[in-house]
Structure formats: structure tokens, C-alpha cells
Short mmCIF file of C-alpha atoms in Angstrom, two decimals:
data_model
loop_
_atom_site.label_atom_id
_atom_site.label_comp_id
_atom_site.label_asym_id
_atom_site.label_seq_id
_atom_site.Cartn_x
_atom_site.Cartn_y
_atom_site.Cartn_z
CA UNK A 214 -32.06 3.62 -46.59
CA UNK A 215 -29.36 3.05 -43.95
CA UNK A 216 -29.53 0.28 -41.38
CA UNK A 217 -29.67 2.92 -38.65
CA UNK A 218 -33.05 4.20 -39.92
CA UNK A 219 -34.43 0.65 -39.94
CA UNK A 220 -33.53 -0.01 -36.27
CA UNK A 221 -34.92 3.18 -34.76
CA UNK A 222 -35.58 2.01 -31.21
CA UNK A 223 -33.68 -0.40 -28.98
CA UNK A 224 -34.31 -1.63 -25.46
CA UNK A 225 -31.81 -2.26 -22.67
CA UNK A 226 -31.91 -4.06 -19.32
CA UNK A 227 -29.44 -4.78 -16.54
CA UNK A 228 -30.21 -8.20 -15.14
CA UNK A 229 -29.16 -10.54 -12.33
CA UNK A 230 -26.44 -9.67 -9.82
CA UNK A 231 -25.20 -6.12 -10.18
CA UNK A 232 -21.60 -5.51 -11.20
CA UNK A 233 -19.42 -2.37 -11.04
CA UNK A 234 -19.39 -0.92 -14.55
CA UNK A 235 -22.99 -1.70 -15.47
CA UNK A 236 -23.73 2.03 -15.44
CA UNK A 237 -20.77 2.66 -17.71
CA UNK A 238 -22.11 0.04 -20.15
CA UNK A 239 -25.58 1.58 -20.00
CA UNK A 240 -24.08 5.00 -20.71
CA UNK A 241 -22.22 3.62 -23.71
CA UNK A 242 -25.38 2.02 -25.11
CA UNK A 243 -27.34 5.28 -24.86
CA UNK A 244 -24.58 7.48 -26.31
CA UNK A 245 -23.87 5.07 -29.17
CA UNK A 246 -27.56 4.74 -29.96
CA UNK A 247 -27.99 8.50 -30.14
CA UNK A 248 -24.93 8.72 -32.36
CA UNK A 249 -26.59 6.35 -34.82
CA UNK A 250 -30.00 8.02 -34.62
CA UNK A 251 -31.69 5.42 -32.39
CA UNK A 252 -33.96 5.84 -29.40
CA UNK A 253 -33.34 3.90 -26.20
CA UNK A 254 -36.02 2.42 -23.95
CA UNK A 255 -34.76 1.02 -20.64
CA UNK A 256 -36.70 -1.53 -18.61
CA UNK A 257 -36.25 -1.23 -14.85
CA UNK A 258 -35.53 -4.30 -12.69
CA UNK A 259 -34.34 -6.52 -15.56
CA UNK A 260 -36.69 -9.14 -16.96
CA UNK A 261 -39.24 -8.33 -14.23
CA UNK A 262 -39.54 -4.84 -15.68
CA UNK A 263 -39.78 -6.26 -19.17
CA UNK A 264 -42.72 -8.45 -18.11
CA UNK A 265 -44.38 -5.65 -16.12
CA UNK A 266 -43.80 -3.10 -18.89
CA UNK A 267 -41.89 -0.87 -16.48
CA UNK A 268 -40.01 1.24 -18.99
CA UNK A 269 -38.46 4.69 -19.32
CA UNK A 270 -36.79 6.57 -22.16
CA UNK A 271 -33.10 7.33 -21.75
CA UNK A 272 -31.23 10.16 -23.43
CA UNK A 273 -27.67 11.43 -23.22
CA UNK A 274 -28.34 13.87 -20.32
CA UNK A 275 -29.67 10.94 -18.24
CA UNK A 276 -26.42 8.99 -18.45
CA UNK A 277 -23.57 11.41 -19.09
CA UNK A 278 -22.11 11.31 -15.57
CA UNK A 279 -22.94 7.83 -14.28
CA UNK A 280 -19.95 5.76 -15.33
CA UNK A 281 -18.15 6.35 -12.00
CA UNK A 282 -21.01 4.84 -9.99
CA UNK A 283 -21.46 1.19 -9.12
CA UNK A 284 -24.83 -0.54 -9.17
CA UNK A 285 -27.24 0.35 -11.98
CA UNK A 286 -29.53 3.36 -12.33
CA UNK A 287 -32.23 1.24 -13.99
CA UNK A 288 -32.07 -1.34 -11.19
CA UNK A 289 -31.61 -5.07 -11.53
CA UNK A 290 -33.39 -8.19 -10.31
CA UNK A 291 -33.52 -11.94 -10.68
CA UNK A 292 -36.59 -13.31 -12.46
CA UNK A 293 -37.13 -17.08 -12.08
CA UNK A 294 -40.49 -16.92 -13.89
CA UNK A 295 -38.78 -15.77 -17.07
CA UNK A 296 -37.84 -19.42 -17.70
CA UNK A 297 -41.48 -20.08 -18.59
CA UNK A 298 -42.57 -19.99 -22.21
CA UNK A 299 -45.50 -17.69 -21.47
CA UNK A 300 -43.15 -15.15 -19.89
CA UNK A 301 -40.98 -14.99 -23.00
CA UNK A 302 -44.10 -14.54 -25.15
CA UNK A 303 -45.33 -11.72 -22.93
CA UNK A 304 -41.93 -10.02 -23.10
CA UNK A 305 -41.98 -10.30 -26.89
CA UNK A 306 -45.46 -8.79 -26.96
CA UNK A 307 -44.38 -5.87 -24.80
CA UNK A 308 -41.30 -5.21 -26.94
CA UNK A 309 -43.33 -5.27 -30.14
CA UNK A 310 -45.97 -2.95 -28.67
CA UNK A 311 -43.22 -0.39 -28.06
CA UNK A 312 -41.83 -0.87 -31.57
CA UNK A 313 -38.48 -2.03 -30.22
CA UNK A 314 -36.32 -3.79 -32.80
CA UNK A 315 -33.28 -4.65 -30.68
CA UNK A 316 -32.53 -5.48 -27.04
CA UNK A 317 -29.23 -5.18 -25.14
CA UNK A 318 -29.01 -7.45 -22.10
CA UNK A 319 -26.29 -6.50 -19.60
CA UNK A 320 -25.71 -9.35 -17.16
CA UNK A 321 -24.25 -12.80 -16.52
CA UNK A 322 -24.99 -16.36 -17.56
CA UNK A 323 -28.52 -16.40 -16.09
CA UNK A 324 -29.34 -13.20 -17.96
CA UNK A 325 -27.95 -14.67 -21.18
CA UNK A 326 -30.03 -17.82 -20.74
CA UNK A 327 -33.03 -15.54 -20.49
CA UNK A 328 -31.96 -13.68 -23.64
CA UNK A 329 -31.55 -16.96 -25.51
CA UNK A 330 -35.01 -18.06 -24.30
CA UNK A 331 -36.54 -14.77 -25.43
CA UNK A 332 -34.93 -15.16 -28.85
CA UNK A 333 -37.08 -18.25 -29.48
CA UNK A 334 -40.23 -16.15 -29.24
CA UNK A 335 -39.19 -12.72 -30.53
CA UNK A 336 -37.87 -11.64 -33.92
CA UNK A 337 -35.88 -8.63 -32.72
CA UNK A 338 -32.12 -8.48 -32.42
CA UNK A 339 -30.69 -9.54 -29.04
CA UNK A 340 -27.13 -8.78 -27.90
CA UNK A 341 -25.59 -9.68 -24.54
CA UNK A 342 -23.04 -7.54 -22.72
CA UNK A 343 -21.06 -9.48 -20.06
CA UNK A 344 -21.69 -7.83 -16.70
CA UNK A 345 -20.68 -10.09 -13.80
CA UNK A 346 -17.90 -9.92 -11.22
CA UNK A 347 -17.29 -13.68 -11.47
CA UNK A 348 -15.63 -13.52 -14.93
CA UNK A 349 -17.25 -16.88 -15.71
CA UNK A 350 -18.57 -16.25 -19.22
CA UNK A 351 -16.81 -18.04 -22.07
CA UNK A 352 -15.54 -16.08 -25.03
CA UNK A 353 -14.33 -12.84 -23.47
CA UNK A 354 -11.07 -12.24 -21.63
CA UNK A 355 -12.85 -10.31 -18.88
CA UNK A 356 -16.35 -9.43 -17.80
CA UNK A 357 -17.50 -6.02 -16.59
CA UNK A 358 -17.06 -5.80 -12.81
CA UNK A 359 -14.35 -8.44 -12.46
CA UNK A 360 -11.44 -5.98 -12.26
CA UNK A 361 -13.18 -3.96 -9.55
CA UNK A 362 -14.08 -7.05 -7.51
CA UNK A 363 -10.47 -8.23 -7.56
CA UNK A 364 -9.23 -4.77 -6.54
CA UNK A 365 -11.68 -4.66 -3.62
CA UNK A 366 -10.71 -8.17 -2.48
CA UNK A 367 -7.01 -7.32 -2.74
CA UNK A 368 -7.46 -4.16 -0.69
CA UNK A 369 -9.27 -6.14 2.02
CA UNK A 370 -6.59 -8.82 2.00
CA UNK A 371 -3.87 -6.19 2.39
CA UNK A 372 -5.62 -4.77 5.45
CA UNK A 373 -6.20 -8.22 6.91
CA UNK A 374 -2.52 -9.05 6.46
CA UNK A 375 -1.64 -6.12 8.74
CA UNK A 376 -3.67 -7.43 11.64
CA UNK A 377 -2.74 -11.05 10.92
CA UNK A 378 0.96 -10.12 11.15
CA UNK A 379 0.39 -8.28 14.41
CA UNK A 380 -1.14 -11.33 16.09
CA UNK A 381 0.55 -14.20 14.19
CA UNK A 382 -2.89 -15.43 13.23
CA UNK A 383 -4.50 -17.46 10.47
CA UNK A 384 -7.14 -15.53 8.55
CA UNK A 385 -9.65 -17.05 6.14
CA UNK A 386 -11.08 -14.54 3.68
CA UNK A 387 -14.18 -15.63 1.79
CA UNK A 388 -14.66 -14.13 -1.67
CA UNK A 389 -17.38 -14.50 -4.29
CA UNK A 390 -17.18 -17.03 -7.12
CA UNK A 391 -18.98 -20.22 -6.17
CA UNK A 392 -18.58 -21.74 -9.63
CA UNK A 393 -15.41 -20.01 -10.85
CA UNK A 394 -12.24 -19.15 -8.95
CA UNK A 395 -11.06 -16.16 -10.97
CA UNK A 396 -11.57 -13.62 -8.16
CA UNK A 397 -9.98 -16.00 -5.66
CA UNK A 398 -6.91 -16.69 -7.80
CA UNK A 399 -6.20 -13.09 -8.82
CA UNK A 400 -6.81 -11.56 -5.39
CA UNK A 401 -4.80 -14.27 -3.61
CA UNK A 402 -1.86 -13.76 -5.93
CA UNK A 403 -2.04 -9.96 -5.79
CA UNK A 404 -2.13 -9.98 -1.99
CA UNK A 405 0.40 -12.77 -1.43
CA UNK A 406 -1.99 -15.23 0.23
CA UNK A 407 -0.52 -18.56 1.34
CA UNK A 408 -3.39 -20.74 0.17
CA UNK A 409 -6.41 -20.70 -2.14
CA UNK A 410 -9.47 -22.92 -2.00
CA UNK A 411 -11.13 -22.56 -5.41
CA UNK A 412 -13.95 -24.45 -7.17
CA UNK A 413 -11.66 -25.69 -9.92
CA UNK A 414 -9.19 -27.10 -7.38
CA UNK A 415 -11.93 -28.78 -5.35
CA UNK A 416 -13.48 -30.85 -8.14
CA UNK A 417 -11.13 -33.82 -8.33
CA UNK A 418 -10.00 -34.08 -4.71
CA UNK A 419 -11.57 -31.75 -2.14
CA UNK A 420 -9.21 -30.32 0.45
CA UNK A 421 -9.34 -31.80 3.97
CA UNK A 422 -8.88 -30.02 7.28
CA UNK A 423 -5.83 -32.20 7.96
CA UNK A 424 -4.19 -31.16 4.68
CA UNK A 425 -4.81 -27.48 5.50
CA UNK A 426 -3.19 -27.84 8.91
CA UNK A 427 -0.17 -29.66 7.45
CA UNK A 428 0.30 -26.88 4.92
CA UNK A 429 0.12 -24.19 7.60
CA UNK A 430 2.72 -26.01 9.66
CA UNK A 431 5.01 -26.49 6.64
CA UNK A 432 4.81 -22.76 5.89
CA UNK A 433 5.70 -22.01 9.53
CA UNK A 434 8.62 -24.44 9.36
CA UNK A 435 10.02 -22.75 6.26
CA UNK A 436 9.29 -19.09 7.10
CA UNK A 437 8.97 -19.09 10.88
CA UNK A 438 5.98 -18.02 12.95
CA UNK A 439 3.83 -15.33 11.40
CA UNK A 440 0.59 -14.69 9.61
CA UNK A 441 -1.12 -17.09 7.22
CA UNK A 442 -3.85 -15.82 4.91
CA UNK A 443 -6.16 -18.18 3.07
CA UNK A 444 -8.57 -17.15 0.29
CA UNK A 445 -11.73 -19.25 0.18
CA UNK A 446 -14.22 -19.07 -2.70
CA UNK A 447 -17.80 -19.13 -1.44
CA UNK A 448 -19.56 -22.50 -1.09
CA UNK A 449 -16.26 -24.40 -1.21
CA UNK A 450 -16.35 -25.45 2.45
CA UNK A 451 -19.36 -26.63 4.45
CA UNK A 452 -20.40 -23.62 6.51
CA UNK A 453 -17.91 -21.36 4.78
CA UNK A 454 -15.05 -19.40 6.33
CA UNK A 455 -16.74 -19.22 9.73
CA UNK A 456 -17.10 -22.99 10.05
CA UNK A 457 -13.57 -23.63 8.80
CA UNK A 458 -12.05 -21.16 11.28
CA UNK A 459 -14.04 -22.74 14.11
CA UNK A 460 -12.76 -26.18 13.09
CA UNK A 461 -9.15 -25.04 13.11
CA UNK A 462 -9.52 -23.50 16.56
CA UNK A 463 -11.52 -26.34 18.11
CA UNK A 464 -9.66 -29.31 16.64
CA UNK A 465 -6.12 -27.93 16.34
CA UNK A 466 -6.01 -25.00 18.82
CA UNK A 467 -4.97 -22.75 15.96
CA UNK A 468 -5.91 -19.06 16.39
CA UNK A 469 -7.97 -18.28 13.34
CA UNK A 470 -10.35 -15.53 12.24
CA UNK A 471 -12.85 -15.52 9.34
CA UNK A 472 -13.68 -12.54 7.13
CA UNK A 473 -16.57 -12.62 4.65
CA UNK A 474 -16.29 -9.92 2.01
CA UNK A 475 -19.72 -10.65 0.53
CA UNK A 476 -21.43 -7.91 -1.43
CA UNK A 477 -18.68 -5.39 -0.67
CA UNK A 478 -17.13 -6.82 -3.84
CA UNK A 479 -20.05 -5.48 -5.90
CA UNK A 480 -19.77 -1.88 -4.66
CA UNK A 481 -17.45 1.06 -4.96
CA UNK A 482 -16.31 3.04 -8.00
CA UNK A 483 -15.48 0.81 -10.99
CA UNK A 484 -11.80 0.62 -11.90
CA UNK A 485 -10.56 2.32 -15.05
CA UNK A 486 -10.29 -1.15 -16.62
CA UNK A 487 -13.99 -1.86 -16.00
CA UNK A 488 -15.10 1.57 -17.17
CA UNK A 489 -13.21 1.28 -20.45
CA UNK A 490 -14.28 -2.33 -21.04
CA UNK A 491 -17.92 -1.43 -20.38
CA UNK A 492 -17.68 1.51 -22.77
CA UNK A 493 -16.18 -0.60 -25.55
CA UNK A 494 -18.67 -3.42 -25.18
CA UNK A 495 -21.70 -1.14 -24.85
CA UNK A 496 -20.85 0.57 -28.13
CA UNK A 497 -20.04 -2.79 -29.75
CA UNK A 498 -23.48 -4.11 -28.76
CA UNK A 499 -25.27 -1.19 -30.41
CA UNK A 500 -23.19 -1.51 -33.56
CA UNK A 501 -23.96 -5.23 -33.75
CA UNK A 502 -27.69 -4.51 -33.61
CA UNK A 503 -27.19 -1.82 -36.26
CA UNK A 504 -25.47 -4.43 -38.45
CA UNK A 505 -28.35 -6.88 -38.08
CA UNK A 506 -26.55 -9.34 -35.76
CA UNK A 507 -28.47 -11.23 -33.07
CA UNK A 508 -28.09 -13.97 -30.49
CA UNK A 509 -24.50 -13.17 -29.51
CA UNK A 510 -22.50 -11.70 -26.65
CA UNK A 511 -20.29 -8.69 -27.35
CA UNK A 512 -16.86 -9.61 -26.00
CA UNK A 513 -13.22 -8.62 -26.04
CA UNK A 514 -10.52 -11.21 -26.67
CA UNK A 515 -6.80 -10.51 -27.09
CA UNK A 516 -7.62 -6.84 -27.58
CA UNK A 517 -10.09 -7.51 -30.38
CA UNK A 518 -13.87 -7.06 -30.27
CA UNK A 519 -15.62 -10.40 -30.83
CA UNK A 520 -19.11 -11.88 -31.05
CA UNK A 521 -19.81 -15.13 -29.20
CA UNK A 522 -23.04 -17.15 -29.59
CA UNK A 523 -25.02 -16.70 -26.39
CA UNK A 524 -25.34 -20.43 -25.77
CA UNK A 525 -21.56 -20.87 -25.85
CA UNK A 526 -21.09 -18.35 -23.04
CA UNK A 527 -22.43 -20.84 -20.47
CA UNK A 528 -22.00 -24.24 -22.16
CA UNK A 529 -18.26 -23.72 -22.62
CA UNK A 530 -15.90 -22.90 -19.76
CA UNK A 531 -12.82 -20.72 -19.52
CA UNK A 532 -10.13 -22.41 -17.40
CA UNK A 533 -8.07 -20.70 -14.75
CA UNK A 534 -4.67 -19.50 -15.93
CA UNK A 535 -2.39 -22.51 -15.46
CA UNK A 536 0.72 -20.36 -15.26
CA UNK A 537 -0.74 -18.21 -12.47
CA UNK A 538 -1.65 -21.35 -10.54
CA UNK A 539 1.89 -22.67 -11.00
CA UNK A 540 3.47 -19.42 -9.85
CA UNK A 541 1.23 -19.11 -6.80
CA UNK A 542 1.67 -22.73 -5.70
CA UNK A 543 5.25 -23.56 -6.65
CA UNK A 544 7.18 -20.28 -6.66
CA UNK A 545 5.49 -17.84 -4.30
CA UNK A 546 4.78 -20.48 -1.65
CA UNK A 547 7.86 -22.75 -1.83
CA UNK A 548 7.38 -25.40 0.84
CA UNK A 549 8.39 -29.03 0.99
CA UNK A 550 6.26 -31.09 -1.37
CA UNK A 551 3.60 -33.13 0.42
CA UNK A 552 2.97 -36.82 0.09
CA UNK A 553 0.97 -37.88 -2.94
CA UNK A 554 -2.20 -38.36 -0.92
CA UNK A 555 -2.22 -34.72 0.20
CA UNK A 556 -3.68 -31.95 -1.94
CA UNK A 557 -1.33 -29.02 -2.40
#
């Protein structure tokens, strides 16, 4: 008897914040499952749907033409109550009642914590697929949705540069990534921003308003009057981009405008990179279940498919690319080095 006939039915959820490419991953799971003779049961609204037994069957015709759409056709949600032991037991009971032997969880670190919690109370196979724009899961070079979020932020920054140049203004663009600065770093570099305020750079010595002003003036001294675009990761300044722009205007008479990209970064057609990554990882997840693997995230590292223990995806951290930081700070924005007590 083949492994495929043993695992005849698998479940799938999309959980937590939505990410462009989740639909592409869902499509890959369904098509791969059908290829290996498995049935797919999808639970709507993530873990909430799993607890409420809100399930539907998915077949190839249901998913064939969804990979170009953002969001998720089976909906997503956050589920704080899933942290409770009784919730995990109820989810296990619901899965067993439907004769489901494997579960694919498409989401971020919160979703993977939930999957790990469920694994303590359920004997089925659980595989995570990294779907989050923040790119903050350890063990994979990129997460589904990250490429699209960077492209959207870059496009917005390009447009903002046009109006900033026209008025010789400072613009502060707030992007997502409260705990990880990957979107901020990549979009700032791609759009030629003059400064980045990222979580990783704020840990040791948070930036001050005085240091920001000194940097703006140094850039003006080197390049002449013109635009100055700053990328700010969310929650890295009290009150965000709006408060920072108001401070610069009120305290230093510096014309400044804020722009909050917010959930725009989660929408729009996924990039080719996200669609292909989601397709690879969705198939990989099904094949891992077929092979009897559990408790891991399906990832891609250096072009190779990998399996990473779920717990490692949030207990270990992937650092920002040191070379990109060096290029952005030292080569693309060459200004006189500040005194040692100033953060650059």
C-alpha cells in the first residue's frame, strides 16, 4: 500500500494577516493533493473555522484560476482563543471527526505557534507554509507575500519622490514590519531613500529627532536643496510618521509630509516571485505530509527545498543583510560621518 492511500484526506487553513500569494499556495496544495489521490478540506477563517467546524471541500476547478488574486478565497482571521488547551483539543476532535490525517497551515509566526500548539493534542501531520509579507520567519530565504509588499512600497516611494522633488520636501513613508525591517530595507534601497528607521537599527540606540535633522542638513550640504525621503517601519517612532513629520515642522520649520502605506502592501496581484514561491512550497507541504513528516515549515533556502522545525521559525531570527545595509548607508548616501554620539 502506498503512502498516498494512507493519507487520503488533508485539511488546509490560511491564518493570521493575509499575504499576496496565499491563493497561489492554496491552489498548489489542492492540485498536488489531487495528483497524489488525496482529498482536501479547507477551513474558512483560519483557526476560528477549525474550531467552529466551518469547512468546505476544494477540488481543482475551485482553485485553477486564483493564483493571480491577493487575499485568500477561504478567508483568514486571528484567533486568540486558540492559545487555550481546550481549543486545541476541540480542533483535534473536529479534524478526527472528518477523518483528516494532515493539516497545511499557511500563515506567519502566530499561525505556526498555533500549529505547534495543536500538534501537542493531535496525532495528524502538520506542515506550515510561510505566508507573511514581513519575511520574519527563520529558515526560509523569503516568505510568500514579501516580494509583492516590497514592490508595492517601492512603487509608492517612486511616486512620492516625484512630488517631493517638485516641492523640495521631506517625506516620511511608513511601511509594515514592526518587528523586522526587511520591507523597509529593500524598498528604501530600491527607491533610493535617504534614510531608513528599522526595528533592527533601533534596538541598541534609538534615533533622535536631532540626529534626523542633522542628517537631512548634511545631505542638503552635499547634494544641494532637494527632496529627502525617509522610510519608517511601523511602531518605530512614537505616533508614527504623522507625529514625526509634525515634530520636524513644529520644532525645526522643516516642510514635511507623512504617508502611511498600511494595508495597501497586502493587496494587488502577487508578483511572479511570490506566485512561483507559493506554488513550490504548497506542493512541498503536500509531499511532506505524504512522506509522513510533521511539525515543520516547508521553506526554500539557497534554491533548495528545506524543512524547518516549526518552533525554530519564531525562536530563531534571520538578520538583515549586512551588505545591503552597508551599501545603503555608506555608498548610496555618502555624507560626512557624524560624531560618535550620533546614530547614522
